[in-house]
Short mmCIF file of C-alpha atoms in Angstrom, two decimals:
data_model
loop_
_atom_site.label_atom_id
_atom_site.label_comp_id
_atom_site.label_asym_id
_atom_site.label_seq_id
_atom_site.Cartn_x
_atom_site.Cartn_y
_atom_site.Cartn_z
CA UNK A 2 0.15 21.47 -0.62
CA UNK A 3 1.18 21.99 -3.92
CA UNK A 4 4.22 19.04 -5.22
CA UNK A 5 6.38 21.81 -6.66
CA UNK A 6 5.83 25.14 -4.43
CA UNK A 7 9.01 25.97 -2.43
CA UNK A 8 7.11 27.86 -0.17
CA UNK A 9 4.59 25.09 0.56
CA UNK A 10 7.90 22.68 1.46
CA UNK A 11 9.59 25.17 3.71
CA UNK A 12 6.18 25.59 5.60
CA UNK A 13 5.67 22.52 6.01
CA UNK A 14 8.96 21.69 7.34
CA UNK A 15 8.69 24.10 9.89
CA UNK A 16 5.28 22.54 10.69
CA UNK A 17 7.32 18.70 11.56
CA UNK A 18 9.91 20.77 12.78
CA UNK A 19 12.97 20.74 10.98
CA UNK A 20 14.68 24.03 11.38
CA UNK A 21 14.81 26.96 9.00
CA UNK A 22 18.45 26.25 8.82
CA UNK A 23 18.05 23.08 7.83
CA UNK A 24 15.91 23.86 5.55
CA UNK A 25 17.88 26.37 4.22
CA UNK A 26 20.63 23.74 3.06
CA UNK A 27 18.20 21.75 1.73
CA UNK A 28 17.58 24.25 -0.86
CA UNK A 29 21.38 25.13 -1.14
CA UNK A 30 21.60 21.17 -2.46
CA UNK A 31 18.42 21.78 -4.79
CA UNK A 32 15.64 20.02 -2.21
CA UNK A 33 13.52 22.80 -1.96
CA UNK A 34 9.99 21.01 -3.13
CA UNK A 35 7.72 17.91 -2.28
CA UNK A 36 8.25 16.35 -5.21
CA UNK A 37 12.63 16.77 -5.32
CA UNK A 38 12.37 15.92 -1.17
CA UNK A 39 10.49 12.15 -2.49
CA UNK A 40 13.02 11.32 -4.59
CA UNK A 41 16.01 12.71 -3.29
CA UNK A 42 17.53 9.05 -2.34
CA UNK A 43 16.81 5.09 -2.88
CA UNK A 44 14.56 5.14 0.26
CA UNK A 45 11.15 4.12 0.10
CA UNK A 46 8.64 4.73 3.10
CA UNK A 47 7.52 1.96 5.08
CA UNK A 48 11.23 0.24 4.33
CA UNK A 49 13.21 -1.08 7.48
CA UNK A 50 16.29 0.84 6.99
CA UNK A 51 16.13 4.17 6.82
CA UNK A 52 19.92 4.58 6.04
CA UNK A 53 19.75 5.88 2.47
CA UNK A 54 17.79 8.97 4.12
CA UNK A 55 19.98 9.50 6.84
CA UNK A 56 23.37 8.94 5.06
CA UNK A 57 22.12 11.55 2.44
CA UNK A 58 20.94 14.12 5.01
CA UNK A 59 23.81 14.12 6.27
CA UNK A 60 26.15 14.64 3.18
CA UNK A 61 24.12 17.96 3.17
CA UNK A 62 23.69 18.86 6.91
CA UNK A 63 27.54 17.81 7.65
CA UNK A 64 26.02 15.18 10.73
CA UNK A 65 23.09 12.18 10.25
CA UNK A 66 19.85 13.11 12.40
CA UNK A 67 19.28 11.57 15.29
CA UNK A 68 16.49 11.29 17.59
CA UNK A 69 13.53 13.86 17.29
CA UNK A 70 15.07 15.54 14.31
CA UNK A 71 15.36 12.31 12.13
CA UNK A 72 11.43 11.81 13.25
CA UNK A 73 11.04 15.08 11.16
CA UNK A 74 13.00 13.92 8.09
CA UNK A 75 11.46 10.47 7.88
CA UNK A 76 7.78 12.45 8.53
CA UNK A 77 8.13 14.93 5.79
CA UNK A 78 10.10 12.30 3.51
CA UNK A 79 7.08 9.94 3.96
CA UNK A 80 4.69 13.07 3.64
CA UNK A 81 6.16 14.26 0.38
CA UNK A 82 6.32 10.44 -1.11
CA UNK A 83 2.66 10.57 -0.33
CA UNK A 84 1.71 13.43 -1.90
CA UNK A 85 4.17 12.32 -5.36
CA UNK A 86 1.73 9.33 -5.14
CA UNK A 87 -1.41 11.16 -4.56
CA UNK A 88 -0.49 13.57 -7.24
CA UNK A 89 0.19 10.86 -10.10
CA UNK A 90 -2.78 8.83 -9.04
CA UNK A 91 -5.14 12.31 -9.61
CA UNK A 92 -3.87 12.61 -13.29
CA UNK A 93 -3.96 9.10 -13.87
CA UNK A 94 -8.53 9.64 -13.26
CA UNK A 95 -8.35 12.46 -14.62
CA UNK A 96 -6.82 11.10 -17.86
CA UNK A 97 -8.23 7.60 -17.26
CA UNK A 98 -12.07 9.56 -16.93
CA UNK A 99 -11.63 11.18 -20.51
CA UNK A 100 -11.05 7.50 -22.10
#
């Protein structure tokens, strides 16, 4: 999964279930990769209130997600954060192994 590839992000989504309409406002409000999804609000993953997801989600989807769908969000929030981190600790190696 590439951090910046639109399609890889609308895949996936489908994959943890958020629906293509969903998605498609996503991208209307410019979240249409990994990397934009990670830091889209002041949420970090493993935090106890997921509120700052939610409350933005919903400025774009016009109601919060509840239940199964906000499963989804936090999922591929948490997914993309981890791959942001995954990608920055690859070029920090790579440049750290040229040193």
């Amino acid at each position: 999964m590439a951090l910046d590839s639109k399609v890889s992000f609308q895949q996936h989504a489908a994959q943890v279930f958020v629906p293509i309409e969903e998605v498609t406002r996503l991208e209307a409000a410019s979240i249409d990769t990994f990397a934009k999804f990670a830091f889209c609000c002041n949420y970090q993953p493993r935090s106890q209130n997921d509120a700052p997801l939610l409350t933005y989600l919903e400025t774009i989807l016009g109601s919060k997600p509840e239940g199964a769908a906000a499963l989804s969000y936090r999922r591929l929030f948490f997914e993309s954060h981890a791959l942001c981190l995954q990608g920055l600790k690859s070029k920090l190696e790579r440049t750290n192994g040229r040193v």
